[in-house]
PDB file of C-alpha atoms in Angstrom:
ATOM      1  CA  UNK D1111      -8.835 -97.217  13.798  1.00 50.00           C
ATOM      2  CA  UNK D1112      -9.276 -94.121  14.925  1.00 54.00           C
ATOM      3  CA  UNK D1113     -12.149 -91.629  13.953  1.00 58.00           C
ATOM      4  CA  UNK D1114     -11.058 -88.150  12.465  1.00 59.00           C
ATOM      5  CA  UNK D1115     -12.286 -85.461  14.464  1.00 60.00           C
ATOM      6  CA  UNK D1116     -15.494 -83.438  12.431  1.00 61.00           C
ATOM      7  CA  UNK D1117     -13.981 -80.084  11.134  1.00 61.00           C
ATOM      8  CA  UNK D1118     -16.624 -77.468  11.994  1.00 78.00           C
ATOM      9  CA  UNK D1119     -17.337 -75.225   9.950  1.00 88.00           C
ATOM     10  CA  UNK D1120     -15.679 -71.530  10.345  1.00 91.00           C
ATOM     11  CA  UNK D1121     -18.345 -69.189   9.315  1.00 94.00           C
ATOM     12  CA  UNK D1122     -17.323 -65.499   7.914  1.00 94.00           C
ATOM     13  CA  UNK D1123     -18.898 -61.950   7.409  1.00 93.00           C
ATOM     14  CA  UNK D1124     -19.681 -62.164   3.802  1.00 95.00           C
ATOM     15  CA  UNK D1125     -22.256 -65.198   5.933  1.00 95.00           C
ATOM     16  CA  UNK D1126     -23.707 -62.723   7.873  1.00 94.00           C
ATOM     17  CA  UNK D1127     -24.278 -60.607   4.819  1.00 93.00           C
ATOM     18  CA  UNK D1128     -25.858 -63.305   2.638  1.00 95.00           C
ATOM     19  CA  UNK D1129     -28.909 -63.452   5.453  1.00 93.00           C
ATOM     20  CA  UNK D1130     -32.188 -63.527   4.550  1.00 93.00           C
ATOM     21  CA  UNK D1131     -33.311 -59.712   4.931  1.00 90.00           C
ATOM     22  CA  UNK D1132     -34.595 -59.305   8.396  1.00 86.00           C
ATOM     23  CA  UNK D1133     -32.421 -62.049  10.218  1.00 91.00           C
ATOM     24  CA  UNK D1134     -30.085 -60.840  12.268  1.00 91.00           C
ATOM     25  CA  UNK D1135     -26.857 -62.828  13.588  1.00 94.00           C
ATOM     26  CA  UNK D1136     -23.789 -62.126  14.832  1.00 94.00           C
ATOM     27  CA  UNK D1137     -19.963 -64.013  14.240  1.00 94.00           C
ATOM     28  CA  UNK D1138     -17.371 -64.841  16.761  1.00 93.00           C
ATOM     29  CA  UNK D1139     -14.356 -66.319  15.864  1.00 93.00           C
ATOM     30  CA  UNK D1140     -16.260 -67.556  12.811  1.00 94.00           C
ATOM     31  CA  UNK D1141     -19.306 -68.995  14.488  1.00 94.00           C
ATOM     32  CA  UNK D1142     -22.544 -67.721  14.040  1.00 94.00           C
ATOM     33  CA  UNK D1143     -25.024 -66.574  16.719  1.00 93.00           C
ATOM     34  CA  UNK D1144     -28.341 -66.004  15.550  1.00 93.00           C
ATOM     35  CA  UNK D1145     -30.584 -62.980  17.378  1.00 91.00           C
ATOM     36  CA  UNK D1146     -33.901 -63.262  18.598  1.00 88.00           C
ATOM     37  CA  UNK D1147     -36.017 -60.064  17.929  1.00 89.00           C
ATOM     38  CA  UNK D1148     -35.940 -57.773  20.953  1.00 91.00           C
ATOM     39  CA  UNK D1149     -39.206 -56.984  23.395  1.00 92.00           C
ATOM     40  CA  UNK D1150     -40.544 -54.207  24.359  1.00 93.00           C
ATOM     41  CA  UNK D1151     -38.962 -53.514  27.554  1.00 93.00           C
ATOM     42  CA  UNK D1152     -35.481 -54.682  26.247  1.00 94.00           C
ATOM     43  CA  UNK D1153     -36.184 -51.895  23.466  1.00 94.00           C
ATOM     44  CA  UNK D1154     -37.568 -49.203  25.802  1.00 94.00           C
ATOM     45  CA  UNK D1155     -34.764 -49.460  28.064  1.00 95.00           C
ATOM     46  CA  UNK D1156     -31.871 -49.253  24.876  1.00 96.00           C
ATOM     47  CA  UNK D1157     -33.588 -45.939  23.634  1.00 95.00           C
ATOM     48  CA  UNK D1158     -33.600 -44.469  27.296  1.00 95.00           C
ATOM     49  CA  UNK D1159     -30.034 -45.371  27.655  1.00 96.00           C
ATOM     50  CA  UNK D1160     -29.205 -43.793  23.942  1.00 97.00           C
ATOM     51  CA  UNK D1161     -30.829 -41.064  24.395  1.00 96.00           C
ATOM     52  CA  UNK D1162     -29.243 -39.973  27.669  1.00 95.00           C
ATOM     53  CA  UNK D1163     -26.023 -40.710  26.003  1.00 97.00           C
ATOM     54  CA  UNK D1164     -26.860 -38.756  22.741  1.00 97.00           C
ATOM     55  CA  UNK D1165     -27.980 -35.972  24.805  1.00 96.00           C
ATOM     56  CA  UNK D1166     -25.041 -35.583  26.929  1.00 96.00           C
ATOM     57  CA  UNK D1167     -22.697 -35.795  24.054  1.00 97.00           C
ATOM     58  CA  UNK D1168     -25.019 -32.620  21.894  1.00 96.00           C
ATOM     59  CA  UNK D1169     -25.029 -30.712  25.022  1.00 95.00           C
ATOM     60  CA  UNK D1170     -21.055 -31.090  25.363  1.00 93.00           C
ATOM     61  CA  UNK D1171     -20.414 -30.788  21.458  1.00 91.00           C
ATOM     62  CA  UNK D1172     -18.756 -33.981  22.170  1.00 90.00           C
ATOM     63  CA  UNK D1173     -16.760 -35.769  19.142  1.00 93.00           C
ATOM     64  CA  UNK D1174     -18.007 -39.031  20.281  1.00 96.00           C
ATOM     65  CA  UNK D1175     -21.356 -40.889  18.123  1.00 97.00           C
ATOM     66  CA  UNK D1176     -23.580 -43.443  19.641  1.00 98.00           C
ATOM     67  CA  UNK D1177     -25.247 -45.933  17.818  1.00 98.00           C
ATOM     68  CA  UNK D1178     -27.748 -48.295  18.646  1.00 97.00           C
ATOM     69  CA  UNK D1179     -28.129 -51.705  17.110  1.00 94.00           C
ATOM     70  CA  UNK D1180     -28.551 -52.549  14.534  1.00 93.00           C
ATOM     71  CA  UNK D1181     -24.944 -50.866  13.694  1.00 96.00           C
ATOM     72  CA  UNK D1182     -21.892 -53.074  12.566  1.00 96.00           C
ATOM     73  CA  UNK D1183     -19.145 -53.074  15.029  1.00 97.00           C
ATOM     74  CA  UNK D1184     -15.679 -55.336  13.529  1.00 96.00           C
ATOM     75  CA  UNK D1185     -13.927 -55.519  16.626  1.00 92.00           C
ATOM     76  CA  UNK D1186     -10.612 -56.891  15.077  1.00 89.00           C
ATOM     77  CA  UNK D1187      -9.413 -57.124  11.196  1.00 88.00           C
ATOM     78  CA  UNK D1188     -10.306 -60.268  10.510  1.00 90.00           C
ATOM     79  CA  UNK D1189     -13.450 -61.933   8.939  1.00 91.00           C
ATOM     80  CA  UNK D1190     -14.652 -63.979  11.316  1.00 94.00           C
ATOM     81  CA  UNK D1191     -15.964 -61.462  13.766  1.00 94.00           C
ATOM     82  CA  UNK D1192     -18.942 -59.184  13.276  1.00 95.00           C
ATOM     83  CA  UNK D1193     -21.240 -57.947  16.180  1.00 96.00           C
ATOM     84  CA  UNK D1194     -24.399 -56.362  16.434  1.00 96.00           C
ATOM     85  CA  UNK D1195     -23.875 -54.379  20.917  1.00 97.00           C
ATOM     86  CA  UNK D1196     -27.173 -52.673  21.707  1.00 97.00           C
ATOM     87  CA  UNK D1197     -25.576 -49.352  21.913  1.00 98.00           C
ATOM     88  CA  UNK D1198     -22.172 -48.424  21.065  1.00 98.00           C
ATOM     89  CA  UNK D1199     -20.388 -45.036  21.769  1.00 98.00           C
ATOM     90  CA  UNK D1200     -17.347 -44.229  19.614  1.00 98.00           C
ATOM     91  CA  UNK D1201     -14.895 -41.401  20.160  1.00 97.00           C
ATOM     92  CA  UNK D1202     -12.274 -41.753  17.907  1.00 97.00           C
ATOM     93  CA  UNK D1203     -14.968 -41.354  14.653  1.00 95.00           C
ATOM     94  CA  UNK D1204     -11.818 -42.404  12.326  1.00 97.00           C
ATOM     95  CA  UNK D1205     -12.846 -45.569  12.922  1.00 97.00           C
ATOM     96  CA  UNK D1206     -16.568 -45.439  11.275  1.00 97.00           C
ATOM     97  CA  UNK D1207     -17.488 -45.619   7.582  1.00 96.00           C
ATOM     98  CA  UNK D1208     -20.860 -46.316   6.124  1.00 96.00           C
ATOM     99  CA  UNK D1209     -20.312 -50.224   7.185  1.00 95.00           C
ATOM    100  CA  UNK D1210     -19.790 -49.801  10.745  1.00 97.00           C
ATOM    101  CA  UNK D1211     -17.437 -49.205  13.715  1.00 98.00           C
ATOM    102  CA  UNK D1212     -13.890 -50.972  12.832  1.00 97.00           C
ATOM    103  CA  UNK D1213     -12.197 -51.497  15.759  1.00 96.00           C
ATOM    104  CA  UNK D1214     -13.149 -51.416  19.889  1.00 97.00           C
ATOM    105  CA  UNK D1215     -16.166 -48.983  20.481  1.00 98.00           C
ATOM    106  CA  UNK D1216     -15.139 -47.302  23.881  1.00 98.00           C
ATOM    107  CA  UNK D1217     -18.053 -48.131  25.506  1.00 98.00           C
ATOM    108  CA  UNK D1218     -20.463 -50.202  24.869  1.00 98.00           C
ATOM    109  CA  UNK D1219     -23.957 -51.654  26.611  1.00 98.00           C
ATOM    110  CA  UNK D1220     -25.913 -54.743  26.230  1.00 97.00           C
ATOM    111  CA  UNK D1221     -29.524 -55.029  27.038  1.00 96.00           C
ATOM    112  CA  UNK D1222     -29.699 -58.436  28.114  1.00 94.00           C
ATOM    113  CA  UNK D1223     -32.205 -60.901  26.800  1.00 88.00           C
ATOM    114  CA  UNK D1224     -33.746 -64.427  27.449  1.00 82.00           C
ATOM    115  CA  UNK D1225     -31.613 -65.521  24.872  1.00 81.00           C
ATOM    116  CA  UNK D1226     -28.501 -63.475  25.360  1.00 84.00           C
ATOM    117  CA  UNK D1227     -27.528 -64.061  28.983  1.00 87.00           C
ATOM    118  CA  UNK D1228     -24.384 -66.405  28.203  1.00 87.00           C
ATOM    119  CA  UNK D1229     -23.524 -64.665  24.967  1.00 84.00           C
ATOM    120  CA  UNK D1230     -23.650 -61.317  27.067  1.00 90.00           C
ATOM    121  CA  UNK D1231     -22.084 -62.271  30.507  1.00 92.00           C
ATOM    122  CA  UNK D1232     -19.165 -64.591  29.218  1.00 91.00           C
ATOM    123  CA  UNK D1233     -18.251 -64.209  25.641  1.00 92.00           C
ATOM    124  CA  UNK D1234     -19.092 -60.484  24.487  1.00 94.00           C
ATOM    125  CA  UNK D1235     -17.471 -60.069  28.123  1.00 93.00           C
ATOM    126  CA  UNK D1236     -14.287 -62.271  26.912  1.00 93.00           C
ATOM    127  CA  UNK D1237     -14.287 -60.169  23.625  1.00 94.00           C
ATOM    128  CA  UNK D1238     -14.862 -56.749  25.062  1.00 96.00           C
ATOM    129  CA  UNK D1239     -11.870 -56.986  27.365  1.00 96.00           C
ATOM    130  CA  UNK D1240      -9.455 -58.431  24.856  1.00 94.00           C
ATOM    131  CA  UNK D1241     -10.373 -55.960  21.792  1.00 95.00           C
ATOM    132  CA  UNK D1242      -9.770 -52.799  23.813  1.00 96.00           C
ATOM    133  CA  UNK D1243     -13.242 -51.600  24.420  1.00 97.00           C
ATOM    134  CA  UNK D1244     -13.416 -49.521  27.689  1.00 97.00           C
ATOM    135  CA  UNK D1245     -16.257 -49.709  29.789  1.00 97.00           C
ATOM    136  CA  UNK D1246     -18.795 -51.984  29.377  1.00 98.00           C
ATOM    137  CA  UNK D1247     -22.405 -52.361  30.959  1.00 98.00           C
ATOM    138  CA  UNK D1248     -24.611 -55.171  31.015  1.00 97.00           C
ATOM    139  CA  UNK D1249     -28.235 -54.534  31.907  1.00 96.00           C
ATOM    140  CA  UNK D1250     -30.123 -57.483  32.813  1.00 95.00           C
ATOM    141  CA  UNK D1251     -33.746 -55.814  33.721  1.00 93.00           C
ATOM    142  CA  UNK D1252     -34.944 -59.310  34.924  1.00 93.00           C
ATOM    143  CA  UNK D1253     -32.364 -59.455  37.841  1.00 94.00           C
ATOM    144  CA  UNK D1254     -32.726 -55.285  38.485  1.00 93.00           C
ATOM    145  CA  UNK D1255     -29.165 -55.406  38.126  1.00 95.00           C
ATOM    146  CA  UNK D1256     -26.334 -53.247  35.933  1.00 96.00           C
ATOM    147  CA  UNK D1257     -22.710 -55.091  35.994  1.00 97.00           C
ATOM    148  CA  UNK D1258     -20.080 -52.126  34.534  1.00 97.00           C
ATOM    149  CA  UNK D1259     -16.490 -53.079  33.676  1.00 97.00           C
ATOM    150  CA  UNK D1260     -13.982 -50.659  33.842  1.00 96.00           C
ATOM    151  CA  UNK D1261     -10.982 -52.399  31.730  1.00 95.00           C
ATOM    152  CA  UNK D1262      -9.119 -49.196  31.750  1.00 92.00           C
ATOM    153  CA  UNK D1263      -9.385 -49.130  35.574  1.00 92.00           C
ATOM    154  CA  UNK D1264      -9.802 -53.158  35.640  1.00 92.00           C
ATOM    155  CA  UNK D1265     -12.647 -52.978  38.066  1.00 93.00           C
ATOM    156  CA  UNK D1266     -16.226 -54.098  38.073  1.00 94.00           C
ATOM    157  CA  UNK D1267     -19.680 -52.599  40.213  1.00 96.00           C
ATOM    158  CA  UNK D1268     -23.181 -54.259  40.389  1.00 97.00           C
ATOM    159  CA  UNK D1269     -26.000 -51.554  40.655  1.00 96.00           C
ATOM    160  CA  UNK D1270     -29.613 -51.668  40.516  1.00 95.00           C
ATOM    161  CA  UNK D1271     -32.353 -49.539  38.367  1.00 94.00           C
ATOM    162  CA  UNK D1272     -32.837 -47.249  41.911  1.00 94.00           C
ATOM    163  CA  UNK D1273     -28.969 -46.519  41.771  1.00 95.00           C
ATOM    164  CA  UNK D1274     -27.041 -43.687  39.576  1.00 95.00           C
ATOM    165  CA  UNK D1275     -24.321 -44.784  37.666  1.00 95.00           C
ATOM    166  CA  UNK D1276     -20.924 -43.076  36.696  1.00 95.00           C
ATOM    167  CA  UNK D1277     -19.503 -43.241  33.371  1.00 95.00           C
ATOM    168  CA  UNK D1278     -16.184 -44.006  33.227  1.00 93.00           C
ATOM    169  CA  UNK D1279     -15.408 -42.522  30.342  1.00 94.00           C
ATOM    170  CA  UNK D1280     -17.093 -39.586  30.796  1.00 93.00           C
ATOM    171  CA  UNK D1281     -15.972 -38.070  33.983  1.00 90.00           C
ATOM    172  CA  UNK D1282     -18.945 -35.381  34.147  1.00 94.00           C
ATOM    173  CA  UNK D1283     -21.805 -38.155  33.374  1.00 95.00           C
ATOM    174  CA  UNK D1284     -23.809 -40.021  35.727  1.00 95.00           C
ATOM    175  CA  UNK D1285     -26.844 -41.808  34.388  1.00 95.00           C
ATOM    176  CA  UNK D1286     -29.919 -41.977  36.976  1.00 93.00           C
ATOM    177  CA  UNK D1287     -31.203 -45.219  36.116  1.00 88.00           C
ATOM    178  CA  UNK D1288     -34.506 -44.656  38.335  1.00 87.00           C
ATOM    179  CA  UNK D1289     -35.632 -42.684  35.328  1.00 83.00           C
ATOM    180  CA  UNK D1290     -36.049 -45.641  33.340  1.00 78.00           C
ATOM    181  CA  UNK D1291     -39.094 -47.318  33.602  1.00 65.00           C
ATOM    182  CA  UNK D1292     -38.581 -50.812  32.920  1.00 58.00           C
TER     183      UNK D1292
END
């Protein structure tokens, strides 16, 4: 006789909302992902990186918000996915309410972390792509390296903290990483 296969369990947001206060997860395709609190550096580099964002967009009188996490971000209309990107820049702002972002941010960047590497190189990459996000940049600090993905464009660059980066969606923005102390 043959053994029935173990139905795992498909976890959804009102999960992630019945957390204990302070932990933090996130939920793709109904599986949860809990988050180690970020260090230091992995926080000093996401403020950097916000704040040259925020900046650019006040000095434009852009229409665009960016948000750093934690901030909600439902990338499709179901249940089953909720996640947490380190900083997320939205143009079309008819897609925020108090709860979050609903729908693909158009750029978004993840600080990686000791824990994060897979989740950030191969599934948020997976997800990204597929939801309609834009551009999106990993920073991994520990390999002095900065993947973007164009998906508009469908290409990818490698650069390192020495290097200045274009933004794709922003034409007139280049972000001089060498300004970051990691």
């Amino acid at each position: 006789m043959a053994e029935a296969a173990v139905q795992e369990k498909v976890y959804t947001i009102d999960d992630i909302y019945a957390l204990p206060d302070g932990e933090r997860a996130e939920l793709i395709d109904g599986k949860i992902y809990y988050m180690a609190p970020p260090g230091r550096t992995h926080q000093k580099i996401s403020w950097k990186l916000h704040q040259a964002i925020g900046n650019y967009i006040d000095s434009k009188g852009g229409q665009c918000e960016v948000y750093a996490a934690p901030f909600a971000v439902f990338l499709s209309e179901d249940d089953i996915n909720y996640i947490e990107p380190d900083i997320s820049v939205i143009c079309d702002t008819s897609k925020l309410d108090e709860k979050g972002c609903h729908g693909a941010p158009d750029w978004i960047i993840e600080v990686v972390s000791p824990g994060s590497k897979r989740m950030d190189y191969y599934t948020k990459l997976f997800k990204y792509r597929t939801a309609g996000v834009k551009e999106y940049w990993i920073v991994d600090y520990e390999k002095n390296c900065i993947t973007v993905y164009d998906f508009q464009n469908d290409s990818g660059d490698d650069y390192t903290f020495s290097d200045t980066i274009p933004v794709g969606i922003y034409p007139d923005l280049e972000i001089d990483l060498s300004k970051i102390n990691k």
